[in-house]
Coordinates of C-alpha atoms in Angstrom, one line a residue:
M11 CA 7.9 -14.0 25.7
N12 CA 4.8 -12.1 24.8
S13 CA 5.5 -8.4 24.3
T14 CA 3.2 -6.0 26.4
P15 CA 0.9 -4.0 24.2
A16 CA 2.0 -0.5 23.4
P17 CA 0.8 2.5 25.5
V18 CA -0.5 5.5 23.7
E19 CA 0.0 9.1 24.5
A20 CA -3.6 9.7 25.7
S21 CA -6.8 7.8 25.8
P22 CA -8.7 8.6 22.6
T23 CA -12.3 9.3 22.6
A24 CA -14.8 8.6 20.0
M25 CA -14.5 11.0 17.0
T26 CA -17.4 12.9 15.6
H27 CA -18.6 12.6 12.0
R28 CA -16.9 15.8 11.1
Q29 CA -13.6 14.9 12.7
I30 CA -13.7 11.5 10.8
L31 CA -14.3 13.1 7.5
Q32 CA -11.6 15.6 8.1
A33 CA -9.1 12.8 9.0
M34 CA -10.2 10.8 6.1
S35 CA -9.6 13.7 3.6
G36 CA -6.0 12.9 3.0
L37 CA -6.5 9.0 3.2
M38 CA -9.1 9.5 0.3
A39 CA -6.6 11.7 -1.8
G40 CA -4.0 9.0 -1.2
M41 CA -6.2 6.2 -2.4
F42 CA -7.4 8.2 -5.3
V43 CA -3.8 8.6 -6.3
A44 CA -3.1 4.8 -6.0
I45 CA -6.2 4.0 -7.9
L46 CA -5.2 6.6 -10.6
A47 CA -2.0 5.1 -11.0
G48 CA -3.4 1.6 -12.1
T49 CA -6.4 3.0 -14.1
V50 CA -4.9 6.0 -15.9
V51 CA -2.7 3.7 -18.1
A52 CA -5.4 1.1 -18.8
N53 CA -6.6 2.7 -22.1
A54 CA -3.2 4.0 -22.9
L55 CA -1.4 0.7 -22.7
P56 CA -2.2 -0.6 -26.2
R57 CA -0.6 2.8 -27.6
I58 CA 2.3 2.6 -25.3
I59 CA 3.1 -1.0 -26.0
A60 CA 2.8 -0.3 -29.9
D61 CA 5.0 2.9 -29.5
L62 CA 7.7 1.0 -27.5
E63 CA 7.5 -1.9 -30.1
A64 CA 7.0 -4.3 -27.2
S65 CA 5.0 -7.5 -27.1
Q66 CA 1.8 -9.0 -25.6
S67 CA 4.0 -10.3 -22.8
S68 CA 5.3 -6.9 -22.2
Y69 CA 1.8 -5.6 -22.0
T70 CA 1.0 -8.2 -19.2
W71 CA 4.3 -7.3 -17.5
V72 CA 3.5 -3.6 -17.2
I73 CA 0.4 -4.5 -15.3
T74 CA 1.9 -7.4 -13.4
A75 CA 5.1 -5.4 -12.3
E76 CA 3.0 -3.0 -10.1
L77 CA 0.8 -5.8 -8.8
L78 CA 3.8 -8.0 -7.9
A79 CA 5.6 -5.2 -6.1
M80 CA 2.4 -4.1 -4.2
T81 CA 1.7 -7.8 -3.4
A82 CA 5.2 -8.5 -2.1
T83 CA 5.5 -5.3 0.1
V84 CA 2.0 -5.4 1.6
P85 CA 2.9 -7.6 4.6
L86 CA 6.0 -5.4 5.5
W87 CA 4.0 -2.2 5.3
G88 CA 1.3 -3.7 7.5
K89 CA 3.9 -4.8 10.1
L90 CA 5.5 -1.3 9.9
S91 CA 2.1 0.3 10.6
D92 CA 2.1 -1.5 14.0
L93 CA 5.6 -0.1 15.0
F94 CA 5.9 3.3 13.5
N95 CA 3.8 6.4 12.7
Q96 CA 1.3 5.5 10.2
K97 CA 1.0 9.1 8.8
L98 CA 4.6 9.2 8.0
L99 CA 4.4 5.9 6.5
L100 CA 1.6 7.0 4.1
Q101 CA 3.6 10.0 3.1
L102 CA 6.6 7.8 2.4
S103 CA 4.5 5.5 0.2
L104 CA 3.2 8.5 -1.7
S105 CA 6.8 9.7 -2.3
L106 CA 7.7 6.5 -3.7
F107 CA 4.7 6.7 -6.0
I108 CA 6.0 10.2 -7.2
I109 CA 9.5 8.7 -8.1
G110 CA 8.0 5.7 -9.9
S111 CA 5.6 8.1 -11.9
L112 CA 8.5 10.4 -13.0
L113 CA 10.6 7.4 -14.0
A114 CA 7.6 5.9 -16.0
G115 CA 6.9 9.2 -17.8
F116 CA 10.5 9.6 -19.0
S117 CA 10.7 5.9 -20.2
Q118 CA 12.2 5.3 -23.6
E119 CA 12.0 1.6 -23.6
V120 CA 9.8 -1.2 -22.0
G121 CA 12.4 -2.3 -19.5
L122 CA 12.7 1.1 -17.7
L123 CA 8.8 1.3 -17.8
I124 CA 8.4 -2.0 -16.1
F125 CA 10.9 -1.0 -13.3
S126 CA 9.1 2.2 -12.8
R127 CA 5.8 0.3 -12.3
V128 CA 7.8 -1.8 -9.5
V129 CA 8.6 1.4 -7.7
Q130 CA 4.9 2.6 -8.1
G131 CA 3.7 -0.7 -6.8
I132 CA 5.9 -0.6 -3.6
G133 CA 4.2 2.8 -2.9
A134 CA 0.8 1.4 -3.7
G135 CA 1.3 -1.5 -1.3
G136 CA 1.8 1.2 1.5
L137 CA -1.3 3.1 0.5
T138 CA -3.3 -0.1 0.3
A139 CA -2.4 -1.6 3.6
L140 CA -2.2 1.6 5.6
A141 CA -5.3 3.3 4.5
Q142 CA -7.4 0.3 5.8
V143 CA -5.4 0.2 9.1
V144 CA -5.9 3.9 9.7
M145 CA -9.6 3.7 8.9
A146 CA -9.9 0.8 11.5
A147 CA -7.9 2.7 14.0
I148 CA -10.2 5.8 14.0
I149 CA -13.8 4.4 13.2
P150 CA -15.4 1.6 15.1
P151 CA -16.5 -1.4 13.0
R152 CA -20.2 -0.6 13.6
R153 CA -19.9 2.7 11.8
L154 CA -17.4 1.6 9.4
G155 CA -19.7 0.5 6.8
K156 CA -20.9 4.1 6.0
Y157 CA -17.3 5.4 5.7
A158 CA -16.4 2.3 3.6
G159 CA -19.0 3.4 1.2
I160 CA -17.3 6.7 0.9
F161 CA -14.1 5.1 0.2
G162 CA -16.2 3.0 -2.4
A163 CA -17.2 6.1 -4.0
V164 CA -13.7 7.5 -4.1
F165 CA -12.6 4.2 -5.7
A166 CA -15.4 4.4 -8.3
V167 CA -14.5 8.1 -9.2
G168 CA -10.8 7.2 -9.5
T169 CA -11.5 4.1 -11.6
V170 CA -14.0 6.1 -13.9
A171 CA -11.7 9.2 -14.1
G172 CA -8.4 7.3 -14.7
P173 CA -9.4 5.7 -18.1
L174 CA -11.2 8.8 -19.3
I175 CA -8.2 11.0 -18.3
G176 CA -5.7 8.4 -19.9
G177 CA -7.8 8.1 -23.1
V178 CA -8.0 12.1 -23.5
L179 CA -4.2 12.3 -22.9
V180 CA -3.4 9.6 -25.4
D181 CA -5.8 11.1 -28.0
T182 CA -4.4 14.6 -27.5
S183 CA -1.3 14.9 -29.9
W184 CA 0.5 17.6 -27.9
L185 CA 0.3 15.6 -24.6
G186 CA 0.5 11.9 -25.3
W187 CA 0.7 8.6 -23.1
R188 CA 3.6 10.0 -21.0
W189 CA 1.3 12.4 -19.2
C190 CA -0.7 9.4 -18.0
F191 CA 2.1 9.1 -15.4
F192 CA 3.0 12.8 -15.0
I193 CA -0.5 13.7 -14.1
G194 CA -0.5 11.7 -10.8
V195 CA 2.3 13.7 -9.4
P196 CA 0.4 16.8 -8.3
F197 CA -2.3 14.6 -6.7
A198 CA 0.4 12.8 -4.7
L199 CA 1.9 15.9 -3.6
F200 CA -1.5 17.4 -2.6
A201 CA -2.2 14.2 -0.7
I202 CA 1.1 14.4 1.3
A203 CA 0.2 18.0 2.2
L204 CA -3.2 17.1 3.2
L205 CA -2.2 14.1 5.4
Q206 CA 0.2 16.5 7.1
R207 CA -2.6 18.9 8.0
T208 CA -5.7 16.6 8.7
L209 CA -4.6 13.3 9.9
K210 CA -4.0 13.3 13.7
L211 CA -3.1 9.9 15.2
P212 CA -1.6 9.1 18.8
T213 CA 2.0 8.1 18.7
V214 CA 2.5 4.4 19.8
R215 CA 5.6 4.2 22.0
R216 CA 6.8 0.7 21.2
E217 CA 10.2 -1.0 20.6
A218 CA 10.7 -1.6 16.9
K219 CA 11.5 -5.0 16.2
I220 CA 11.3 -5.9 12.3
N221 CA 12.1 -9.4 11.3
F222 CA 14.2 -8.5 8.2
L223 CA 15.2 -12.1 7.4
G224 CA 11.5 -13.0 7.5
A225 CA 10.6 -10.1 5.2
F226 CA 13.3 -11.1 2.8
L227 CA 12.3 -14.7 2.7
I228 CA 8.6 -13.7 2.2
V229 CA 9.3 -11.2 -0.5
A230 CA 11.7 -13.5 -2.3
G231 CA 9.4 -16.6 -2.2
V232 CA 6.3 -14.7 -3.4
C233 CA 8.4 -13.0 -6.2
A234 CA 9.7 -16.4 -7.4
L235 CA 6.3 -18.0 -7.6
L236 CA 4.8 -14.9 -9.3
I237 CA 7.6 -14.6 -11.8
W238 CA 7.0 -18.3 -12.7
V239 CA 3.3 -17.7 -13.2
S240 CA 4.0 -14.7 -15.4
L241 CA 6.7 -16.2 -17.6
A242 CA 5.6 -19.9 -17.9
G243 CA 3.8 -20.8 -21.1
T244 CA 5.4 -17.7 -22.9
E245 CA 9.2 -17.4 -22.0
F246 CA 9.5 -21.1 -21.2
D247 CA 7.4 -24.3 -21.1
W248 CA 5.2 -25.0 -18.0
V249 CA 7.1 -28.3 -17.7
S250 CA 10.7 -27.1 -17.8
W251 CA 13.9 -26.7 -15.7
Q252 CA 12.8 -23.1 -15.2
T253 CA 9.7 -24.2 -13.8
A254 CA 11.2 -26.5 -11.5
A255 CA 13.8 -23.9 -10.4
L256 CA 11.3 -21.1 -9.8
T257 CA 8.6 -23.2 -8.1
G258 CA 11.0 -25.3 -6.1
G259 CA 13.0 -22.3 -5.0
G260 CA 9.9 -20.4 -4.2
V261 CA 8.3 -23.0 -2.1
L262 CA 11.6 -23.6 -0.1
L263 CA 11.9 -19.8 0.6
L264 CA 8.3 -19.7 1.8
I265 CA 8.8 -22.8 4.1
A266 CA 11.9 -21.0 5.4
A267 CA 9.9 -18.0 6.0
V268 CA 7.3 -20.0 8.1
V269 CA 10.0 -21.4 10.4
V270 CA 11.6 -18.1 10.8
E271 CA 8.2 -16.3 11.4
S272 CA 7.2 -18.9 14.0
R273 CA 10.3 -18.3 16.1
V274 CA 10.6 -14.6 16.4
P275 CA 8.7 -12.2 18.8
E276 CA 7.7 -9.8 16.0
P277 CA 6.6 -11.8 12.8
I278 CA 6.0 -10.0 9.7
I279 CA 2.8 -12.1 9.3
P280 CA 1.7 -13.5 12.7
L281 CA 0.9 -17.2 11.8
G282 CA -1.3 -17.5 15.0
I283 CA -3.7 -15.0 13.1
F284 CA -4.8 -17.7 10.9
R285 CA -6.3 -19.7 13.8
N286 CA -9.0 -17.0 13.6
R287 CA -11.6 -18.7 11.4
T288 CA -12.9 -15.3 10.1
V289 CA -9.4 -14.2 9.1
T290 CA -8.8 -17.5 7.3
L291 CA -12.0 -17.5 5.3
T292 CA -11.8 -13.8 4.4
T293 CA -8.2 -14.5 3.3
V294 CA -9.1 -17.3 1.0
A295 CA -12.0 -15.2 -0.5
S296 CA -9.8 -12.2 -1.0
L297 CA -7.4 -14.4 -2.9
L298 CA -10.2 -15.7 -5.0
V299 CA -11.6 -12.4 -5.7
G300 CA -8.3 -11.0 -6.7
V301 CA -7.8 -13.8 -9.2
A302 CA -11.3 -13.5 -10.8
M303 CA -11.7 -9.7 -10.7
F304 CA -8.3 -8.3 -11.6
G305 CA -7.5 -11.2 -13.9
G306 CA -10.8 -11.0 -15.8
T307 CA -11.3 -7.2 -16.1
V308 CA -7.8 -5.9 -16.5
F309 CA -8.0 -6.8 -20.3
L310 CA -11.4 -5.2 -21.0
S311 CA -9.9 -2.1 -22.3
Q312 CA -7.8 -4.1 -24.7
Y313 CA -11.1 -5.9 -25.9
F314 CA -12.8 -2.4 -26.3
Q315 CA -10.0 -1.0 -28.3
I316 CA -8.8 -4.0 -30.5
S317 CA -12.0 -6.1 -30.8
L318 CA -14.6 -3.3 -31.0
G319 CA -12.3 -0.7 -32.6
K320 CA -13.0 2.1 -30.2
S321 CA -10.6 5.1 -29.2
P322 CA -8.9 5.1 -25.7
T323 CA -11.4 7.7 -24.6
I324 CA -14.5 5.9 -25.7
A325 CA -13.0 2.8 -24.2
G326 CA -13.0 4.6 -20.8
L327 CA -16.5 5.6 -21.3
M328 CA -17.4 2.1 -22.0
S329 CA -16.4 0.8 -18.4
L330 CA -18.8 3.2 -16.7
P331 CA -21.6 0.5 -16.3
M332 CA -19.2 -1.7 -14.1
I333 CA -17.9 1.2 -12.0
L334 CA -21.3 2.6 -11.5
G335 CA -22.7 -0.8 -10.3
L336 CA -19.7 -0.9 -8.0
L337 CA -20.3 2.6 -6.7
V338 CA -24.0 2.1 -6.0
S339 CA -23.7 -1.2 -4.4
S340 CA -20.7 -0.3 -2.2
T341 CA -22.3 2.8 -1.0
V342 CA -25.8 1.4 -0.4
A343 CA -24.5 -1.8 1.2
G344 CA -22.2 0.3 3.6
Q345 CA -25.2 2.5 4.6
I346 CA -27.5 -0.5 5.5
I347 CA -24.6 -2.3 7.3
T348 CA -24.1 0.8 9.5
K349 CA -27.8 1.0 10.2
T350 CA -28.5 -2.8 10.9
G351 CA -25.2 -4.2 11.9
R352 CA -25.8 -7.2 9.7
W353 CA -23.1 -7.8 7.1
K354 CA -22.8 -11.5 6.1
V355 CA -25.9 -11.4 3.7
Y356 CA -23.9 -8.8 1.6
L357 CA -20.8 -11.0 1.4
V358 CA -22.9 -14.1 0.2
A359 CA -24.9 -11.9 -2.2
G360 CA -21.9 -10.1 -3.5
S361 CA -19.9 -13.1 -4.3
V362 CA -22.9 -14.8 -6.2
I363 CA -23.7 -11.7 -8.2
M364 CA -19.9 -11.3 -9.1
T365 CA -19.8 -14.9 -10.2
A366 CA -22.9 -14.3 -12.3
G367 CA -21.5 -11.2 -13.9
L368 CA -18.3 -13.1 -14.8
G369 CA -20.4 -16.0 -16.4
L370 CA -22.4 -13.6 -18.5
L371 CA -19.2 -11.8 -19.6
S372 CA -17.7 -15.2 -20.8
T373 CA -20.4 -15.1 -23.6
I374 CA -19.1 -11.9 -25.2
D375 CA -17.6 -11.6 -28.8
V376 CA -16.8 -9.1 -31.4
D377 CA -20.6 -8.7 -32.3
T378 CA -22.1 -8.3 -28.6
H379 CA -24.3 -5.2 -28.5
F380 CA -23.1 -2.7 -25.9
G381 CA -26.5 -2.5 -24.2
L382 CA -25.9 -6.3 -23.3
L383 CA -22.4 -5.8 -22.5
S384 CA -23.4 -2.9 -20.0
V385 CA -25.7 -5.3 -18.1
Y386 CA -23.0 -7.9 -18.0
M387 CA -20.5 -5.4 -16.6
A388 CA -22.9 -3.7 -14.2
T389 CA -23.8 -7.1 -12.7
M390 CA -20.2 -7.9 -11.9
G391 CA -19.4 -4.4 -10.5
I392 CA -22.5 -4.7 -8.1
G393 CA -21.2 -8.0 -6.7
V394 CA -17.6 -6.6 -6.3
G395 CA -18.9 -3.5 -4.7
M396 CA -20.7 -5.6 -2.0
L397 CA -17.9 -8.0 -1.4
M398 CA -14.4 -6.4 -1.3
Q399 CA -14.6 -3.8 1.3
N400 CA -16.9 -6.0 3.5
L401 CA -14.4 -8.9 3.6
V402 CA -12.0 -6.4 5.2
L403 CA -14.7 -5.2 7.7
A404 CA -15.4 -8.7 8.7
A405 CA -11.9 -9.5 9.4
Q406 CA -11.0 -6.2 11.4
N407 CA -14.1 -6.7 13.5
D408 CA -12.8 -10.0 14.7
V409 CA -9.2 -9.5 15.7
P410 CA -7.6 -7.5 18.7
A411 CA -6.6 -4.0 18.1
T412 CA -2.9 -4.9 18.2
E413 CA -3.4 -7.3 15.2
L414 CA -5.4 -4.7 13.0
G415 CA -2.5 -3.9 10.9
A416 CA -1.5 -7.6 10.5
A417 CA -5.0 -8.7 9.6
T418 CA -5.6 -5.8 7.2
S419 CA -2.3 -6.3 5.4
V420 CA -2.8 -10.2 5.1
L421 CA -6.1 -9.6 3.3
S422 CA -4.6 -7.0 0.9
F423 CA -1.6 -9.2 0.4
F424 CA -3.7 -12.0 -0.7
R425 CA -6.0 -10.0 -2.8
S426 CA -3.1 -8.5 -4.6
M427 CA -1.5 -11.9 -4.9
G428 CA -4.6 -13.1 -6.7
G429 CA -4.7 -10.2 -8.9
T430 CA -1.1 -10.8 -9.9
I431 CA -1.7 -14.6 -10.5
G432 CA -5.0 -13.8 -12.4
T433 CA -3.3 -11.2 -14.7
S434 CA -0.4 -13.3 -15.4
V435 CA -2.2 -16.7 -16.0
L436 CA -5.1 -15.1 -18.0
G437 CA -2.6 -12.8 -19.9
A438 CA -0.7 -15.9 -21.0
I439 CA -4.1 -17.6 -21.9
L440 CA -5.1 -14.6 -23.9
A441 CA -1.7 -14.3 -25.8
N442 CA -1.9 -18.1 -26.7
R443 CA -5.5 -18.0 -27.6
V444 CA -5.0 -14.9 -29.8
A445 CA -2.2 -16.5 -31.7
T446 CA -4.2 -19.7 -32.2
E447 CA -7.2 -17.9 -33.5
M448 CA -5.2 -15.5 -35.7
T449 CA -3.4 -18.5 -37.2
E450 CA -6.7 -20.1 -38.0
G451 CA -8.2 -17.1 -39.4
L452 CA -5.1 -16.3 -41.5
T453 CA -5.2 -19.9 -42.9
E454 CA -8.8 -19.7 -43.9
A455 CA -8.1 -16.4 -45.6
G456 CA -5.3 -17.9 -47.5
I457 CA -2.6 -15.5 -46.2
L458 CA -0.9 -17.9 -43.9
A459 CA 2.4 -16.2 -44.9
G460 CA 1.7 -13.5 -42.4
A461 CA 0.7 -15.7 -39.7
N462 CA 3.9 -16.0 -37.8
E463 CA 4.6 -12.3 -38.0
S464 CA 1.2 -11.4 -36.4
G465 CA 0.9 -14.4 -34.0
E466 CA 4.2 -13.8 -32.1
G467 CA 2.4 -12.1 -29.3
G468 CA 2.8 -8.4 -30.4
V469 CA -0.1 -6.0 -29.7
P470 CA -1.2 -4.8 -33.3
D471 CA -1.6 -1.2 -34.2
M472 CA -5.2 -1.4 -35.5
A473 CA -5.2 1.7 -37.5
T474 CA -2.4 0.2 -39.9
L475 CA -3.9 -3.0 -40.5
P476 CA -5.8 -3.8 -43.9
G477 CA -9.5 -4.5 -43.6
P478 CA -9.4 -8.5 -43.9
L479 CA -6.5 -8.7 -41.4
R480 CA -8.3 -6.2 -39.1
E481 CA -11.4 -8.4 -39.0
I482 CA -9.3 -11.5 -38.2
V483 CA -7.6 -9.7 -35.3
E484 CA -10.9 -8.4 -33.9
H485 CA -12.4 -11.7 -33.9
A486 CA -9.3 -13.3 -32.2
Y487 CA -9.4 -10.8 -29.3
G488 CA -13.1 -11.1 -29.0
V489 CA -12.9 -14.9 -28.5
A490 CA -9.8 -14.8 -26.4
T491 CA -11.3 -12.2 -23.9
A492 CA -14.6 -14.2 -23.5
D493 CA -12.2 -17.2 -22.6
L494 CA -10.7 -15.1 -19.9
F495 CA -14.1 -14.6 -18.2
L496 CA -15.0 -18.3 -18.7
V497 CA -11.7 -19.3 -16.6
A498 CA -12.4 -16.7 -13.9
T499 CA -16.1 -17.8 -13.3
P500 CA -15.3 -21.1 -11.4
V501 CA -12.6 -19.3 -9.4
A502 CA -15.2 -16.7 -8.4
A503 CA -17.7 -19.7 -7.5
L504 CA -15.0 -21.0 -5.0
A505 CA -15.3 -17.5 -3.3
V506 CA -19.0 -18.1 -2.7
I507 CA -18.1 -21.2 -0.7
A508 CA -15.7 -19.5 1.3
V509 CA -18.1 -16.5 2.4
V510 CA -20.8 -19.0 3.2
F511 CA -18.7 -20.5 5.9
I512 CA -17.7 -17.2 7.7
K513 CA -19.6 -16.8 11.0
E514 CA -21.4 -13.5 11.5
K515 CA -20.4 -11.7 14.6
P516 CA -21.8 -8.4 16.0
L517 CA -19.8 -5.3 14.9
K518 CA -17.9 -3.7 17.7
D519 CA -18.9 -0.2 18.7
T520 CA -15.2 1.0 19.6
S521 CA -12.5 2.2 17.3
G522 CA -9.1 0.5 16.9
M523 CA -7.5 3.3 19.1
E524 CA -10.0 2.8 21.8
R525 CA -9.6 -0.9 21.8
L526 CA -5.9 -0.6 21.9
T527 CA -6.2 1.6 25.0
A528 CA -8.5 -0.8 26.6
E529 CA -6.3 -3.8 25.9
S530 CA -3.2 -1.9 27.1
A531 CA -5.0 -1.1 30.4
D532 CA -6.3 -4.7 30.8
S533 CA -2.6 -6.0 30.2
A534 CA -1.2 -3.6 32.7
G535 CA -3.8 -4.5 35.2
R536 CA -3.1 -8.3 34.9
A537 CA 0.6 -7.7 35.1
A538 CA 0.2 -5.4 38.3
S539 CA -2.2 -8.1 39.8
T540 CA 0.4 -10.8 39.1
A541 CA 3.1 -8.7 40.6
G542 CA 1.2 -8.1 43.7
V543 CA 0.4 -11.8 44.1
G544 CA 4.0 -12.5 43.7

């Protein structure tokens, strides 16, 4: 039986620009916290991993753990947003972020650090899904482009500030890398208070029915497959009993999830949503963008510090061209979309430019001039800025208001899953290529005796290496990083194909709250008419 759409307390009216900005202030603070959590540790990770005496595999896991937790929980957060107060859910996700940050800051070994990143990832999953849902609820798609540009600016500031703050903290002896985690706590507390004061949403009176079995099966199946991707090739062979167990178990769990989801009235991921062509194609594109973008760029900081020999602070500054490209393209494209109502051209152009940027980055090495590297990074940033937010806009514009949470969380889920897959697979490629290049370099240099020690996957402390060995390590990481972008380029090219087939539809002039009210009234009218006929 189909459930009747939920009534709201009052019929919402269109919000003014001032009211929208006020409501968005807490959202932007929360998103800044989520971005900061991921970026502030980027330039600190080589130092963290060296201090904790961990391996290249652990380097990847510190990143992957947060992405995996965020990926696995995004659909559940999206479903909860259709059933419960979204403001309280946002505050809960920020609270989880605070707990994870404190655990990470006090970590004495890499195992606890990875666990703390899981807690942070669960909180980030809530922020990722809920911020987009709330925006769609209060802003009509026709006006959303302009405000999406503002979010793009927040994203850019957080992405720029994070590595710079992290670099300064690591380079400051009386602070150190632990403050990379502690520094986010006051921002999160501020965001919780700001949301309480500024975000006013109508209360949805609806019976809460959560498919816990479906949620468990989805999370377990996705985690099994992502753990396989993360460990295969390093902890065990790609063709092994561990691979068979994880892939087989993961597939069986997901098949069971599909069966369960198709039979319950309130599925975590409504399977019928994929009958919508726009949702399906934007989902495929989001997955591919996640693989290409996250997988390719997450190791850039390591390239700057190890291959180019820069400090964490300088490494943060070196990423500015990419972030500025993203900021400018996101803001400008959003303003133009709001003015013209045309959006598909920016999806196609963004995917093409992103692919070109990744292709250019596949040519870098230890001797690449920073001017040329800046052009390559800016090109990729421009493409990503035009593409990512507008994929969400296209999907939100083409679904009923009652499915906004599901559609938004599905896109966030697959983008995060793509990022996790990309980080894990490309991290394994990096580790193997670095080991191969170092072995060859050490052999040519006549110091093969140290090859095994240096090629086991540990992240080297460049300050302690002698000159000849340092050059070998720099060359190895330069070659390996270029290979990552070479692998990511054809993945991004597939995203071009996906967005080309998306059908452009006019942007709606009503917000999600207004559409929900109208849909509820229509449903009630039809029910009354049917009862009268009966």
